[in-house]
Amino acid sequence: MATETLRQSVPLELKPIPPAEGTETVPIKEIPKPRYVLVDKSGRYRFWTDKYAEYGRQDFLDLDAAEYISRQHFALKYDGDVLYIADLGSRNGTKVNGVDIRGKGWVPLKLGDVVDVANVITLVLTEINEQ
């Protein structure tokens, strides 16, 4: 049994769907861009998020003492216009301005705060430069 292919165009009429009655168009809210970044003094390591992010050993593998940084070491999150940091139960801790934040939940960061990750690397909170 032979089969044949039909090579004929079939016109397709698509009409736009009108808006439902009683609805209104609302502009999309602009998502705020992150304002801050944690950066080391060389500028090589930069950590920021616009929502939530976790960081750990895999982010520091080229450091000699990376084994002291836990696989899941710290997290950053934005809430409103504030950047927060939390230690994720790391073995060697996370410090903000010299204070160990293990077990303290979300700690707000301010411009210029110094974050020490497991006594291996020091990061400073700075503003993101948009150029």
mmCIF file with all atom_site columns, C-alpha atoms in Angstrom:
data_model
loop_
_atom_site.group_PDB
_atom_site.id
_atom_site.type_symbol
_atom_site.label_atom_id
_atom_site.label_alt_id
_atom_site.label_comp_id
_atom_site.label_asym_id
_atom_site.label_entity_id
_atom_site.label_seq_id
_atom_site.pdbx_PDB_ins_code
_atom_site.Cartn_x
_atom_site.Cartn_y
_atom_site.Cartn_z
_atom_site.occupancy
_atom_site.B_iso_or_equiv
_atom_site.pdbx_formal_charge
_atom_site.auth_seq_id
_atom_site.auth_comp_id
_atom_site.auth_asym_id
_atom_site.auth_atom_id
_atom_site.pdbx_PDB_model_num
ATOM 1   C CA . MET A 1 1   ? 0.000   0.000  0.000  1.00 0.00 ? 1   MET A CA 1
ATOM 2   C CA . ALA A 1 2   ? 1.493   3.314  -1.091 1.00 0.00 ? 2   ALA A CA 1
ATOM 3   C CA . THR A 1 3   ? 1.077   6.532  0.834  1.00 0.00 ? 3   THR A CA 1
ATOM 4   C CA . GLU A 1 4   ? 0.946   10.001 -0.612 1.00 0.00 ? 4   GLU A CA 1
ATOM 5   C CA . THR A 1 5   ? 1.762   13.270 1.060  1.00 0.00 ? 5   THR A CA 1
ATOM 6   C CA . LEU A 1 6   ? -0.753  16.042 0.683  1.00 0.00 ? 6   LEU A CA 1
ATOM 7   C CA . ARG A 1 7   ? 1.068   19.262 -0.145 1.00 0.00 ? 7   ARG A CA 1
ATOM 8   C CA . GLN A 1 8   ? -1.656  21.785 0.159  1.00 0.00 ? 8   GLN A CA 1
ATOM 9   C CA . SER A 1 9   ? -1.754  24.860 2.415  1.00 0.00 ? 9   SER A CA 1
ATOM 10  C CA . VAL A 1 10  ? -4.602  25.083 4.821  1.00 0.00 ? 10  VAL A CA 1
ATOM 11  C CA . PRO A 1 11  ? -5.508  28.687 5.644  1.00 0.00 ? 11  PRO A CA 1
ATOM 12  C CA . LEU A 1 12  ? -5.536  29.295 9.361  1.00 0.00 ? 12  LEU A CA 1
ATOM 13  C CA . GLU A 1 13  ? -7.472  32.228 10.709 1.00 0.00 ? 13  GLU A CA 1
ATOM 14  C CA . LEU A 1 14  ? -6.451  33.376 14.169 1.00 0.00 ? 14  LEU A CA 1
ATOM 15  C CA . LYS A 1 15  ? -8.257  36.311 15.655 1.00 0.00 ? 15  LYS A CA 1
ATOM 16  C CA . PRO A 1 16  ? -6.946  38.178 18.699 1.00 0.00 ? 16  PRO A CA 1
ATOM 17  C CA . ILE A 1 17  ? -8.737  37.411 21.929 1.00 0.00 ? 17  ILE A CA 1
ATOM 18  C CA . PRO A 1 18  ? -10.369 40.532 23.339 1.00 0.00 ? 18  PRO A CA 1
ATOM 19  C CA . PRO A 1 19  ? -9.673  41.402 26.983 1.00 0.00 ? 19  PRO A CA 1
ATOM 20  C CA . ALA A 1 20  ? -12.211 40.080 29.456 1.00 0.00 ? 20  ALA A CA 1
ATOM 21  C CA . GLU A 1 21  ? -14.770 42.552 30.696 1.00 0.00 ? 21  GLU A CA 1
ATOM 22  C CA . GLY A 1 22  ? -13.928 44.290 33.940 1.00 0.00 ? 22  GLY A CA 1
ATOM 23  C CA . THR A 1 23  ? -10.172 43.782 33.625 1.00 0.00 ? 23  THR A CA 1
ATOM 24  C CA . GLU A 1 24  ? -7.580  46.493 33.530 1.00 0.00 ? 24  GLU A CA 1
ATOM 25  C CA . THR A 1 25  ? -3.993  46.668 32.409 1.00 0.00 ? 25  THR A CA 1
ATOM 26  C CA . VAL A 1 26  ? -1.528  47.103 35.238 1.00 0.00 ? 26  VAL A CA 1
ATOM 27  C CA . PRO A 1 27  ? 2.095   48.057 34.558 1.00 0.00 ? 27  PRO A CA 1
ATOM 28  C CA . ILE A 1 28  ? 4.689   45.510 35.600 1.00 0.00 ? 28  ILE A CA 1
ATOM 29  C CA . LYS A 1 29  ? 6.581   46.572 38.698 1.00 0.00 ? 29  LYS A CA 1
ATOM 30  C CA . GLU A 1 30  ? 10.251  47.179 38.076 1.00 0.00 ? 30  GLU A CA 1
ATOM 31  C CA . ILE A 1 31  ? 12.415  44.682 39.927 1.00 0.00 ? 31  ILE A CA 1
ATOM 32  C CA . PRO A 1 32  ? 15.020  46.521 41.999 1.00 0.00 ? 32  PRO A CA 1
ATOM 33  C CA . LYS A 1 33  ? 18.606  45.802 41.005 1.00 0.00 ? 33  LYS A CA 1
ATOM 34  C CA . PRO A 1 34  ? 21.044  44.684 43.677 1.00 0.00 ? 34  PRO A CA 1
ATOM 35  C CA . ARG A 1 35  ? 22.975  47.616 45.124 1.00 0.00 ? 35  ARG A CA 1
ATOM 36  C CA . TYR A 1 36  ? 25.707  45.829 47.038 1.00 0.00 ? 36  TYR A CA 1
ATOM 37  C CA . VAL A 1 37  ? 28.460  43.286 46.447 1.00 0.00 ? 37  VAL A CA 1
ATOM 38  C CA . LEU A 1 38  ? 30.809  41.455 48.817 1.00 0.00 ? 38  LEU A CA 1
ATOM 39  C CA . VAL A 1 39  ? 34.294  41.755 47.354 1.00 0.00 ? 39  VAL A CA 1
ATOM 40  C CA . ASP A 1 40  ? 37.794  40.780 48.497 1.00 0.00 ? 40  ASP A CA 1
ATOM 41  C CA . LYS A 1 41  ? 40.642  43.325 48.416 1.00 0.00 ? 41  LYS A CA 1
ATOM 42  C CA . SER A 1 42  ? 41.944  42.025 45.066 1.00 0.00 ? 42  SER A CA 1
ATOM 43  C CA . GLY A 1 43  ? 38.510  42.308 43.442 1.00 0.00 ? 43  GLY A CA 1
ATOM 44  C CA . ARG A 1 44  ? 38.779  38.710 42.251 1.00 0.00 ? 44  ARG A CA 1
ATOM 45  C CA . TYR A 1 45  ? 35.982  37.347 44.437 1.00 0.00 ? 45  TYR A CA 1
ATOM 46  C CA . ARG A 1 46  ? 32.608  39.075 44.110 1.00 0.00 ? 46  ARG A CA 1
ATOM 47  C CA . PHE A 1 47  ? 29.422  37.794 45.727 1.00 0.00 ? 47  PHE A CA 1
ATOM 48  C CA . TRP A 1 48  ? 25.977  39.314 45.221 1.00 0.00 ? 48  TRP A CA 1
ATOM 49  C CA . THR A 1 49  ? 22.393  38.319 44.572 1.00 0.00 ? 49  THR A CA 1
ATOM 50  C CA . ASP A 1 50  ? 19.121  39.984 43.733 1.00 0.00 ? 50  ASP A CA 1
ATOM 51  C CA . LYS A 1 51  ? 17.119  37.373 45.694 1.00 0.00 ? 51  LYS A CA 1
ATOM 52  C CA . TYR A 1 52  ? 18.874  34.469 47.447 1.00 0.00 ? 52  TYR A CA 1
ATOM 53  C CA . ALA A 1 53  ? 22.153  32.624 46.896 1.00 0.00 ? 53  ALA A CA 1
ATOM 54  C CA . GLU A 1 54  ? 24.321  30.144 48.783 1.00 0.00 ? 54  GLU A CA 1
ATOM 55  C CA . TYR A 1 55  ? 28.119  30.079 48.665 1.00 0.00 ? 55  TYR A CA 1
ATOM 56  C CA . GLY A 1 56  ? 30.658  27.510 49.770 1.00 0.00 ? 56  GLY A CA 1
ATOM 57  C CA . ARG A 1 57  ? 33.923  25.731 49.068 1.00 0.00 ? 57  ARG A CA 1
ATOM 58  C CA . GLN A 1 58  ? 33.231  25.392 45.322 1.00 0.00 ? 58  GLN A CA 1
ATOM 59  C CA . ASP A 1 59  ? 33.333  29.195 45.048 1.00 0.00 ? 59  ASP A CA 1
ATOM 60  C CA . PHE A 1 60  ? 36.860  29.340 46.533 1.00 0.00 ? 60  PHE A CA 1
ATOM 61  C CA . LEU A 1 61  ? 38.587  26.257 45.077 1.00 0.00 ? 61  LEU A CA 1
ATOM 62  C CA . ASP A 1 62  ? 41.691  28.139 43.935 1.00 0.00 ? 62  ASP A CA 1
ATOM 63  C CA . LEU A 1 63  ? 42.491  29.296 47.490 1.00 0.00 ? 63  LEU A CA 1
ATOM 64  C CA . ASP A 1 64  ? 45.164  27.297 49.327 1.00 0.00 ? 64  ASP A CA 1
ATOM 65  C CA . ALA A 1 65  ? 42.991  26.961 52.433 1.00 0.00 ? 65  ALA A CA 1
ATOM 66  C CA . ALA A 1 66  ? 39.691  26.235 50.645 1.00 0.00 ? 66  ALA A CA 1
ATOM 67  C CA . GLU A 1 67  ? 39.316  22.993 52.627 1.00 0.00 ? 67  GLU A CA 1
ATOM 68  C CA . TYR A 1 68  ? 38.463  25.103 55.703 1.00 0.00 ? 68  TYR A CA 1
ATOM 69  C CA . ILE A 1 69  ? 35.416  26.540 53.938 1.00 0.00 ? 69  ILE A CA 1
ATOM 70  C CA . SER A 1 70  ? 32.300  24.358 54.226 1.00 0.00 ? 70  SER A CA 1
ATOM 71  C CA . ARG A 1 71  ? 30.500  23.040 51.144 1.00 0.00 ? 71  ARG A CA 1
ATOM 72  C CA . GLN A 1 72  ? 27.530  25.213 52.118 1.00 0.00 ? 72  GLN A CA 1
ATOM 73  C CA . HIS A 1 73  ? 29.108  28.019 54.098 1.00 0.00 ? 73  HIS A CA 1
ATOM 74  C CA . PHE A 1 74  ? 27.002  31.193 53.928 1.00 0.00 ? 74  PHE A CA 1
ATOM 75  C CA . ALA A 1 75  ? 23.956  32.619 52.172 1.00 0.00 ? 75  ALA A CA 1
ATOM 76  C CA . LEU A 1 76  ? 22.968  36.087 51.021 1.00 0.00 ? 76  LEU A CA 1
ATOM 77  C CA . LYS A 1 77  ? 19.449  37.384 50.490 1.00 0.00 ? 77  LYS A CA 1
ATOM 78  C CA . TYR A 1 78  ? 17.796  40.682 49.706 1.00 0.00 ? 78  TYR A CA 1
ATOM 79  C CA . ASP A 1 79  ? 14.715  41.781 51.587 1.00 0.00 ? 79  ASP A CA 1
ATOM 80  C CA . GLY A 1 80  ? 13.519  45.160 50.442 1.00 0.00 ? 80  GLY A CA 1
ATOM 81  C CA . ASP A 1 81  ? 16.642  47.255 50.053 1.00 0.00 ? 81  ASP A CA 1
ATOM 82  C CA . VAL A 1 82  ? 18.683  45.401 52.693 1.00 0.00 ? 82  VAL A CA 1
ATOM 83  C CA . LEU A 1 83  ? 21.234  42.648 52.028 1.00 0.00 ? 83  LEU A CA 1
ATOM 84  C CA . TYR A 1 84  ? 21.353  39.939 54.702 1.00 0.00 ? 84  TYR A CA 1
ATOM 85  C CA . ILE A 1 85  ? 23.908  37.208 55.400 1.00 0.00 ? 85  ILE A CA 1
ATOM 86  C CA . ALA A 1 86  ? 23.515  33.939 57.310 1.00 0.00 ? 86  ALA A CA 1
ATOM 87  C CA . ASP A 1 87  ? 26.003  31.246 58.221 1.00 0.00 ? 87  ASP A CA 1
ATOM 88  C CA . LEU A 1 88  ? 24.722  27.869 57.005 1.00 0.00 ? 88  LEU A CA 1
ATOM 89  C CA . GLY A 1 89  ? 26.052  25.857 59.942 1.00 0.00 ? 89  GLY A CA 1
ATOM 90  C CA . SER A 1 90  ? 29.637  25.985 58.728 1.00 0.00 ? 90  SER A CA 1
ATOM 91  C CA . ARG A 1 91  ? 32.393  24.291 60.692 1.00 0.00 ? 91  ARG A CA 1
ATOM 92  C CA . ASN A 1 92  ? 34.766  27.292 60.813 1.00 0.00 ? 92  ASN A CA 1
ATOM 93  C CA . GLY A 1 93  ? 32.216  30.088 60.924 1.00 0.00 ? 93  GLY A CA 1
ATOM 94  C CA . THR A 1 94  ? 31.383  33.360 59.270 1.00 0.00 ? 94  THR A CA 1
ATOM 95  C CA . LYS A 1 95  ? 32.105  36.657 61.002 1.00 0.00 ? 95  LYS A CA 1
ATOM 96  C CA . VAL A 1 96  ? 30.665  40.108 60.373 1.00 0.00 ? 96  VAL A CA 1
ATOM 97  C CA . ASN A 1 97  ? 32.877  42.878 61.737 1.00 0.00 ? 97  ASN A CA 1
ATOM 98  C CA . GLY A 1 98  ? 34.632  40.305 63.936 1.00 0.00 ? 98  GLY A CA 1
ATOM 99  C CA . VAL A 1 99  ? 31.427  38.826 65.414 1.00 0.00 ? 99  VAL A CA 1
ATOM 100 C CA . ASP A 1 100 ? 30.711  35.135 64.725 1.00 0.00 ? 100 ASP A CA 1
ATOM 101 C CA . ILE A 1 101 ? 27.214  34.884 63.222 1.00 0.00 ? 101 ILE A CA 1
ATOM 102 C CA . ARG A 1 102 ? 26.814  31.088 63.437 1.00 0.00 ? 102 ARG A CA 1
ATOM 103 C CA . GLY A 1 103 ? 23.339  30.315 64.757 1.00 0.00 ? 103 GLY A CA 1
ATOM 104 C CA . LYS A 1 104 ? 22.235  33.965 64.651 1.00 0.00 ? 104 LYS A CA 1
ATOM 105 C CA . GLY A 1 105 ? 19.968  33.696 61.598 1.00 0.00 ? 105 GLY A CA 1
ATOM 106 C CA . TRP A 1 106 ? 19.853  36.504 59.061 1.00 0.00 ? 106 TRP A CA 1
ATOM 107 C CA . VAL A 1 107 ? 22.171  39.400 59.891 1.00 0.00 ? 107 VAL A CA 1
ATOM 108 C CA . PRO A 1 108 ? 21.695  42.697 58.011 1.00 0.00 ? 108 PRO A CA 1
ATOM 109 C CA . LEU A 1 109 ? 24.778  44.064 56.271 1.00 0.00 ? 109 LEU A CA 1
ATOM 110 C CA . LYS A 1 110 ? 25.695  47.728 55.980 1.00 0.00 ? 110 LYS A CA 1
ATOM 111 C CA . LEU A 1 111 ? 28.009  49.430 53.542 1.00 0.00 ? 111 LEU A CA 1
ATOM 112 C CA . GLY A 1 112 ? 31.607  48.855 54.666 1.00 0.00 ? 112 GLY A CA 1
ATOM 113 C CA . ASP A 1 113 ? 30.880  45.756 56.774 1.00 0.00 ? 113 ASP A CA 1
ATOM 114 C CA . VAL A 1 114 ? 33.713  43.211 56.809 1.00 0.00 ? 114 VAL A CA 1
ATOM 115 C CA . VAL A 1 115 ? 32.813  39.531 56.341 1.00 0.00 ? 115 VAL A CA 1
ATOM 116 C CA . ASP A 1 116 ? 35.354  36.859 57.258 1.00 0.00 ? 116 ASP A CA 1
ATOM 117 C CA . VAL A 1 117 ? 34.737  33.404 55.761 1.00 0.00 ? 117 VAL A CA 1
ATOM 118 C CA . ALA A 1 118 ? 36.308  30.642 57.910 1.00 0.00 ? 118 ALA A CA 1
ATOM 119 C CA . ASN A 1 119 ? 39.345  32.857 58.648 1.00 0.00 ? 119 ASN A CA 1
ATOM 120 C CA . VAL A 1 120 ? 40.377  32.147 55.041 1.00 0.00 ? 120 VAL A CA 1
ATOM 121 C CA . ILE A 1 121 ? 39.174  35.167 53.069 1.00 0.00 ? 121 ILE A CA 1
ATOM 122 C CA . THR A 1 122 ? 37.930  38.624 54.001 1.00 0.00 ? 122 THR A CA 1
ATOM 123 C CA . LEU A 1 123 ? 35.206  40.360 52.005 1.00 0.00 ? 123 LEU A CA 1
ATOM 124 C CA . VAL A 1 124 ? 33.926  43.941 52.283 1.00 0.00 ? 124 VAL A CA 1
ATOM 125 C CA . LEU A 1 125 ? 30.410  45.122 51.406 1.00 0.00 ? 125 LEU A CA 1
ATOM 126 C CA . THR A 1 126 ? 30.606  47.813 48.735 1.00 0.00 ? 126 THR A CA 1
ATOM 127 C CA . GLU A 1 127 ? 28.159  49.400 46.322 1.00 0.00 ? 127 GLU A CA 1
ATOM 128 C CA . ILE A 1 128 ? 27.827  47.944 42.848 1.00 0.00 ? 128 ILE A CA 1
ATOM 129 C CA . ASN A 1 129 ? 29.346  50.272 40.284 1.00 0.00 ? 129 ASN A CA 1
ATOM 130 C CA . GLU A 1 130 ? 26.999  50.562 37.300 1.00 0.00 ? 130 GLU A CA 1
ATOM 131 C CA . GLN A 1 131 ? 28.947  51.886 34.355 1.00 0.00 ? 131 GLN A CA 1
#
